[in-house]
PDB file of C-alpha atoms in Angstrom:
ATOM      1  CA  MET A 232      32.647  16.899  16.514  1.00 51.00           C
ATOM      2  CA  ASN A 233      34.653  16.708  19.755  1.00 56.00           C
ATOM      3  CA  ARG A 234      32.743  13.650  20.960  1.00 60.00           C
ATOM      4  CA  LEU A 235      33.403  11.897  17.652  1.00 59.00           C
ATOM      5  CA  LEU A 236      37.103  12.652  17.938  1.00 60.00           C
ATOM      6  CA  ARG A 237      37.149  11.328  21.498  1.00 69.00           C
ATOM      7  CA  HIS A 238      35.400   8.175  20.343  1.00 69.00           C
ATOM      8  CA  LEU A 239      37.899   7.598  17.537  1.00 74.00           C
ATOM      9  CA  LYS A 240      40.868   8.236  19.844  1.00 79.00           C
ATOM     10  CA  LYS A 241      39.593   5.555  22.221  1.00 86.00           C
ATOM     11  CA  LEU A 242      38.893   3.056  19.442  1.00 89.00           C
ATOM     12  CA  PRO A 243      42.420   1.511  19.213  1.00 89.00           C
ATOM     13  CA  GLU A 244      42.497   0.900  22.967  1.00 91.00           C
ATOM     14  CA  VAL A 245      38.970  -0.547  23.004  1.00 92.00           C
ATOM     15  CA  LEU A 246      39.769  -2.910  20.128  1.00 94.00           C
ATOM     16  CA  LYS A 247      43.056  -3.949  21.697  1.00 94.00           C
ATOM     17  CA  ASN A 248      41.369  -4.801  25.003  1.00 94.00           C
ATOM     18  CA  ILE A 249      38.626  -6.842  23.303  1.00 95.00           C
ATOM     19  CA  ILE A 250      41.161  -8.831  21.299  1.00 95.00           C
ATOM     20  CA  LYS A 251      43.476  -9.342  24.268  1.00 94.00           C
ATOM     21  CA  VAL A 252      40.687 -10.671  26.505  1.00 94.00           C
ATOM     22  CA  ASN A 253      39.389 -13.070  23.844  1.00 96.00           C
ATOM     23  CA  SER A 254      42.694 -14.177  22.285  1.00 94.00           C
ATOM     24  CA  ILE A 255      42.939 -17.031  24.797  1.00 93.00           C
ATOM     25  CA  GLU A 256      39.976 -18.773  23.165  1.00 95.00           C
ATOM     26  CA  PHE A 257      39.983 -17.276  19.655  1.00 96.00           C
ATOM     27  CA  THR A 258      42.700 -16.845  17.041  1.00 94.00           C
ATOM     28  CA  GLN A 259      40.529 -15.349  14.296  1.00 96.00           C
ATOM     29  CA  PHE A 260      39.032 -11.871  14.615  1.00 97.00           C
ATOM     30  CA  ASN A 261      37.056  -9.594  12.332  1.00 97.00           C
ATOM     31  CA  LEU A 262      35.490  -6.149  12.482  1.00 97.00           C
ATOM     32  CA  TYR A 263      31.975  -5.459  11.167  1.00 98.00           C
ATOM     33  CA  PHE A 264      29.644  -2.503  10.736  1.00 97.00           C
ATOM     34  CA  GLN A 265      26.065  -3.531  11.551  1.00 97.00           C
ATOM     35  CA  ASP A 266      22.758  -1.807  10.855  1.00 97.00           C
ATOM     36  CA  GLU A 267      19.226  -2.256   9.529  1.00 97.00           C
ATOM     37  CA  SER A 268      17.334  -0.511   6.754  1.00 95.00           C
ATOM     38  CA  ARG A 269      13.663  -0.494   5.775  1.00 93.00           C
ATOM     39  CA  PHE A 270      12.424  -1.419   2.310  1.00 91.00           C
ATOM     40  CA  GLY A 271       8.781  -1.519   1.318  1.00 77.00           C
ATOM     41  CA  LEU A 272       6.013  -0.882  -1.167  1.00 59.00           C
ATOM     42  CA  LYS A 273       6.164   2.906  -0.878  1.00 58.00           C
ATOM     43  CA  THR A 274       8.120   4.170  -3.896  1.00 53.00           C
ATOM     44  CA  HIS A 275      11.555   5.543  -3.039  1.00 57.00           C
ATOM     45  CA  ILE A 276      11.786   8.668  -5.187  1.00 56.00           C
ATOM     46  CA  GLY A 277      15.183   9.672  -6.556  1.00 54.00           C
ATOM     47  CA  ARG A 278      16.870  11.455  -9.404  1.00 59.00           C
ATOM     48  CA  CYS A 279      16.977   9.951 -12.889  1.00 53.00           C
ATOM     49  CA  LEU A 280      18.434  10.815 -16.288  1.00 58.00           C
ATOM     50  CA  THR A 281      16.278  12.521 -18.883  1.00 57.00           C
ATOM     51  CA  ALA A 282      16.673  14.765 -21.926  1.00 57.00           C
ATOM     52  CA  LYS A 283      17.437  18.419 -21.242  1.00 66.00           C
ATOM     53  CA  GLY A 284      14.237  20.388 -20.656  1.00 60.00           C
ATOM     54  CA  VAL A 285      12.115  17.243 -20.238  1.00 55.00           C
ATOM     55  CA  LYS A 286      10.556  16.723 -16.823  1.00 60.00           C
ATOM     56  CA  PRO A 287      10.862  13.056 -15.837  1.00 60.00           C
ATOM     57  CA  ILE A 288       7.697  11.204 -14.861  1.00 59.00           C
ATOM     58  CA  VAL A 289       7.902   8.088 -12.726  1.00 58.00           C
ATOM     59  CA  LYS A 290       5.234   5.816 -11.311  1.00 62.00           C
ATOM     60  CA  TYR A 291       4.566   6.269  -7.612  1.00 52.00           C
ATOM     61  CA  GLN A 292       2.919   4.026  -5.051  1.00 58.00           C
ATOM     62  CA  HIS A 293       1.917   5.156  -1.561  1.00 56.00           C
ATOM     63  CA  ALA A 294       1.791   1.982   0.529  1.00 54.00           C
ATOM     64  CA  PHE A 295       3.053   1.038   3.965  1.00 70.00           C
ATOM     65  CA  LYS A 296       3.981  -2.656   3.968  1.00 83.00           C
ATOM     66  CA  ASN A 297       7.666  -2.995   4.806  1.00 88.00           C
ATOM     67  CA  THR A 298      10.465  -5.416   5.514  1.00 95.00           C
ATOM     68  CA  TYR A 299      14.015  -4.844   6.724  1.00 96.00           C
ATOM     69  CA  LEU A 300      17.509  -5.846   5.764  1.00 97.00           C
ATOM     70  CA  TYR A 301      19.762  -6.613   8.712  1.00 98.00           C
ATOM     71  CA  GLY A 302      23.382  -6.516   7.651  1.00 98.00           C
ATOM     72  CA  SER A 303      26.918  -6.787   9.003  1.00 98.00           C
ATOM     73  CA  PHE A 304      29.751  -5.743   6.695  1.00 98.00           C
ATOM     74  CA  SER A 305      33.482  -6.104   7.217  1.00 98.00           C
ATOM     75  CA  PRO A 306      35.900  -3.373   6.077  1.00 97.00           C
ATOM     76  CA  ILE A 307      38.735  -5.815   6.795  1.00 96.00           C
ATOM     77  CA  ASN A 308      38.022  -8.568   4.249  1.00 96.00           C
ATOM     78  CA  GLY A 309      34.691  -7.611   2.633  1.00 97.00           C
ATOM     79  CA  ASP A 310      32.766 -10.383   4.352  1.00 98.00           C
ATOM     80  CA  SER A 311      29.065  -9.896   5.107  1.00 98.00           C
ATOM     81  CA  PHE A 312      26.046 -11.466   6.764  1.00 98.00           C
ATOM     82  CA  VAL A 313      22.668 -10.182   5.558  1.00 98.00           C
ATOM     83  CA  SER A 314      19.142 -11.264   6.499  1.00 97.00           C
ATOM     84  CA  GLU A 315      15.740 -10.023   5.386  1.00 96.00           C
ATOM     85  CA  ILE A 316      13.425  -9.837   8.398  1.00 96.00           C
ATOM     86  CA  GLU A 317      10.052  -8.185   8.977  1.00 94.00           C
ATOM     87  CA  GLY A 318      10.231  -6.054  12.099  1.00 94.00           C
ATOM     88  CA  THR A 319      12.622  -4.384  14.527  1.00 95.00           C
ATOM     89  CA  THR A 320      12.503  -5.671  18.086  1.00 95.00           C
ATOM     90  CA  SER A 321      15.163  -6.717  20.580  1.00 96.00           C
ATOM     91  CA  GLU A 322      14.132 -10.350  20.138  1.00 96.00           C
ATOM     92  CA  ILE A 323      14.478 -10.132  16.347  1.00 97.00           C
ATOM     93  CA  PHE A 324      17.845  -8.413  16.682  1.00 97.00           C
ATOM     94  CA  TYR A 325      19.037 -11.021  19.177  1.00 97.00           C
ATOM     95  CA  ASN A 326      17.976 -13.840  16.842  1.00 97.00           C
ATOM     96  CA  TYR A 327      19.879 -12.163  13.998  1.00 98.00           C
ATOM     97  CA  ILE A 328      23.007 -11.828  16.164  1.00 98.00           C
ATOM     98  CA  SER A 329      22.681 -15.459  17.280  1.00 97.00           C
ATOM     99  CA  GLU A 330      22.567 -16.634  13.666  1.00 98.00           C
ATOM    100  CA  PHE A 331      25.476 -14.347  12.806  1.00 98.00           C
ATOM    101  CA  ALA A 332      27.487 -15.939  15.625  1.00 98.00           C
ATOM    102  CA  LYS A 333      26.959 -19.361  14.004  1.00 98.00           C
ATOM    103  CA  TYR A 334      28.392 -18.023  10.739  1.00 97.00           C
ATOM    104  CA  LYS A 335      32.113 -18.805  10.965  1.00 97.00           C
ATOM    105  CA  PRO A 336      31.793 -19.764  14.657  1.00 97.00           C
ATOM    106  CA  GLU A 337      35.578 -19.905  15.047  1.00 97.00           C
ATOM    107  CA  GLU A 338      35.771 -16.184  14.260  1.00 98.00           C
ATOM    108  CA  PHE A 339      35.405 -13.567  17.008  1.00 98.00           C
ATOM    109  CA  LYS A 340      33.211 -10.766  15.663  1.00 98.00           C
ATOM    110  CA  ILE A 341      33.666  -7.168  16.839  1.00 97.00           C
ATOM    111  CA  ILE A 342      30.560  -5.278  15.753  1.00 97.00           C
ATOM    112  CA  ILE A 343      30.170  -1.514  15.401  1.00 96.00           C
ATOM    113  CA  ILE A 344      26.511  -0.635  16.111  1.00 95.00           C
ATOM    114  CA  ASP A 345      24.403   2.401  16.950  1.00 93.00           C
ATOM    115  CA  ASN A 346      22.228   2.933  20.017  1.00 90.00           C
ATOM    116  CA  ALA A 347      18.804   2.069  18.581  1.00 91.00           C
ATOM    117  CA  GLY A 348      16.460   1.018  21.372  1.00 92.00           C
ATOM    118  CA  PHE A 349      16.021  -2.525  20.081  1.00 93.00           C
ATOM    119  CA  HIS A 350      19.828  -2.959  20.010  1.00 94.00           C
ATOM    120  CA  SER A 351      19.704  -3.191  23.802  1.00 92.00           C
ATOM    121  CA  LEU A 352      20.228  -6.853  24.658  1.00 93.00           C
ATOM    122  CA  SER A 353      20.615  -6.615  28.427  1.00 90.00           C
ATOM    123  CA  LYS A 354      18.030  -9.390  28.893  1.00 93.00           C
ATOM    124  CA  TYR A 355      19.842 -11.799  26.581  1.00 95.00           C
ATOM    125  CA  ASP A 356      23.034 -13.845  26.736  1.00 96.00           C
ATOM    126  CA  ILE A 357      25.365 -12.542  24.046  1.00 96.00           C
ATOM    127  CA  PRO A 358      27.137 -15.309  22.069  1.00 97.00           C
ATOM    128  CA  LYS A 359      30.716 -15.804  23.245  1.00 97.00           C
ATOM    129  CA  ASN A 360      32.178 -14.849  19.841  1.00 98.00           C
ATOM    130  CA  ILE A 361      30.388 -11.484  19.694  1.00 98.00           C
ATOM    131  CA  ALA A 362      31.377  -8.083  21.120  1.00 97.00           C
ATOM    132  CA  PHE A 363      29.734  -4.725  20.470  1.00 96.00           C
ATOM    133  CA  ILE A 364      31.286  -1.297  20.156  1.00 94.00           C
ATOM    134  CA  ARG A 365      28.556   1.329  20.328  1.00 93.00           C
ATOM    135  CA  ILE A 366      29.041   4.593  18.490  1.00 90.00           C
ATOM    136  CA  PRO A 367      27.917   7.924  20.030  1.00 87.00           C
ATOM    137  CA  PRO A 368      24.286   8.975  19.445  1.00 84.00           C
ATOM    138  CA  TYR A 369      23.519  10.821  16.202  1.00 83.00           C
ATOM    139  CA  SER A 370      26.758   9.814  14.494  1.00 87.00           C
ATOM    140  CA  PRO A 371      25.749   7.638  11.502  1.00 86.00           C
ATOM    141  CA  GLU A 372      28.945   8.710   9.725  1.00 89.00           C
ATOM    142  CA  LEU A 373      30.826   6.299  12.011  1.00 91.00           C
ATOM    143  CA  ASN A 374      28.771   3.318  10.825  1.00 94.00           C
ATOM    144  CA  HIS A 375      29.635   2.579   7.207  1.00 96.00           C
ATOM    145  CA  SER A 376      26.815   0.089   6.775  1.00 96.00           C
ATOM    146  CA  GLU A 377      24.822   3.271   6.115  1.00 96.00           C
ATOM    147  CA  LYS A 378      26.788   3.574   2.863  1.00 96.00           C
ATOM    148  CA  ILE A 379      25.736   0.042   1.907  1.00 97.00           C
ATOM    149  CA  TRP A 380      22.070   1.000   2.288  1.00 96.00           C
ATOM    150  CA  ALA A 381      22.635   4.134   0.208  1.00 93.00           C
ATOM    151  CA  TYR A 382      24.250   2.002  -2.513  1.00 95.00           C
ATOM    152  CA  ILE A 383      21.286  -0.405  -2.575  1.00 95.00           C
ATOM    153  CA  LYS A 384      18.734   2.417  -2.636  1.00 91.00           C
ATOM    154  CA  GLN A 385      20.360   3.991  -5.676  1.00 89.00           C
ATOM    155  CA  SER A 386      19.010   1.013  -7.629  1.00 86.00           C
ATOM    156  CA  TYR A 387      15.853   0.676  -5.522  1.00 79.00           C
ATOM    157  CA  LYS A 388      14.607   4.212  -6.224  1.00 78.00           C
ATOM    158  CA  ASN A 389      11.708   4.975  -8.606  1.00 65.00           C
ATOM    159  CA  ARG A 390      10.510   1.358  -8.576  1.00 74.00           C
ATOM    160  CA  VAL A 391       6.930   0.203  -8.039  1.00 69.00           C
ATOM    161  CA  PHE A 392       6.465  -3.287  -6.605  1.00 76.00           C
ATOM    162  CA  GLU A 393       3.223  -5.230  -6.865  1.00 78.00           C
ATOM    163  CA  ASN A 394       3.540  -6.814  -3.440  1.00 89.00           C
ATOM    164  CA  LEU A 395       5.989  -7.321  -0.583  1.00 91.00           C
ATOM    165  CA  ASN A 396       7.169 -10.652  -1.954  1.00 92.00           C
ATOM    166  CA  ASN A 397       8.376  -8.818  -5.061  1.00 92.00           C
ATOM    167  CA  VAL A 398      10.346  -6.455  -2.811  1.00 90.00           C
ATOM    168  CA  LYS A 399      11.914  -9.385  -0.977  1.00 94.00           C
ATOM    169  CA  GLN A 400      12.861 -11.111  -4.227  1.00 95.00           C
ATOM    170  CA  TRP A 401      14.420  -7.911  -5.593  1.00 94.00           C
ATOM    171  CA  LEU A 402      16.457  -7.474  -2.402  1.00 95.00           C
ATOM    172  CA  TYR A 403      17.592 -11.097  -2.479  1.00 96.00           C
ATOM    173  CA  ASP A 404      18.715 -10.818  -6.099  1.00 96.00           C
ATOM    174  CA  PHE A 405      20.504  -7.506  -5.541  1.00 95.00           C
ATOM    175  CA  VAL A 406      22.359  -8.632  -2.421  1.00 96.00           C
ATOM    176  CA  SER A 407      23.341 -11.942  -4.045  1.00 96.00           C
ATOM    177  CA  LYS A 408      24.605 -10.397  -7.278  1.00 96.00           C
ATOM    178  CA  GLU A 409      25.783  -6.895  -6.403  1.00 95.00           C
ATOM    179  CA  LEU A 410      27.155  -7.000  -2.856  1.00 96.00           C
ATOM    180  CA  THR A 411      30.410  -8.682  -3.779  1.00 97.00           C
ATOM    181  CA  THR A 412      33.427  -8.800  -1.500  1.00 97.00           C
ATOM    182  CA  GLU A 413      35.129  -6.173  -3.626  1.00 97.00           C
ATOM    183  CA  LYS A 414      32.088  -3.883  -3.541  1.00 97.00           C
ATOM    184  CA  ILE A 415      31.755  -4.126   0.243  1.00 98.00           C
ATOM    185  CA  LEU A 416      35.442  -3.320   0.691  1.00 97.00           C
ATOM    186  CA  SER A 417      35.209  -0.322  -1.618  1.00 97.00           C
ATOM    187  CA  ILE A 418      32.182   1.069   0.236  1.00 97.00           C
ATOM    188  CA  THR A 419      33.120   0.401   3.876  1.00 97.00           C
ATOM    189  CA  SER A 420      36.878   0.955   3.811  1.00 93.00           C
ATOM    190  CA  ASP A 421      37.921   3.638   6.307  1.00 92.00           C
ATOM    191  CA  LYS A 422      41.562   4.371   7.178  1.00 91.00           C
ATOM    192  CA  LEU A 423      40.802   5.317  10.789  1.00 89.00           C
ATOM    193  CA  PHE A 424      39.013   2.044  11.504  1.00 92.00           C
ATOM    194  CA  LEU A 425      41.489  -0.047   9.520  1.00 92.00           C
ATOM    195  CA  ASP A 426      44.505   1.472  11.267  1.00 91.00           C
ATOM    196  CA  ALA A 427      42.869   1.076  14.678  1.00 91.00           C
ATOM    197  CA  TYR A 428      42.031  -2.569  13.978  1.00 92.00           C
ATOM    198  CA  LYS A 429      45.447  -3.500  12.610  1.00 90.00           C
ATOM    199  CA  GLY A 430      47.189  -1.617  15.396  1.00 87.00           C
ATOM    200  CA  SER A 431      45.238  -3.537  18.029  1.00 85.00           C
ATOM    201  CA  PHE A 432      47.316  -6.645  17.230  1.00 81.00           C
ATOM    202  CA  ALA A 433      50.633  -4.888  17.891  1.00 67.00           C
ATOM    203  CA  CYS A 434      52.574  -6.119  20.868  1.00 52.00           C
TER     204      CYS A 434
END
């Protein structure tokens, strides 16, 4: 708990320094939570409604073909950038970040990420409109993209898909229809992060 508190206390200063250094070239800034989540053919079991005293029975499939959603979600304005990609490597992550940088290229993107091994991009040139803030290890509660995945998986549970293309189509439809700006704001909003971000623009 102490390390989380220390991290949050430093956050306003870290944000302020990032914005100050890059305000010469950029006038638009945004804050994003970034993460990945696996989705596949193996049935995601979850609770469901049934009549009292009746044990629910759901179809189950034990299979191991998977894909991943890579997503960045803003608690500031509800903006998002989501890609479905098979695999988790540094090269894949770098390609995702490079494409994200091209999305609203005039915007400087401050990205909250965890310390997954493939998030290490020391061998790559980071786009000039990207900066990372890494959260402490084992602190998923500081990355609210986790809440986005939980929201998606509430609808994903207890489903059986014929093949991986069906999974991909379901994810595409859900993200397109359900992850609205308003929904992203309602899920990712956090007073500590919002106050730190807004305060970083104070003179």
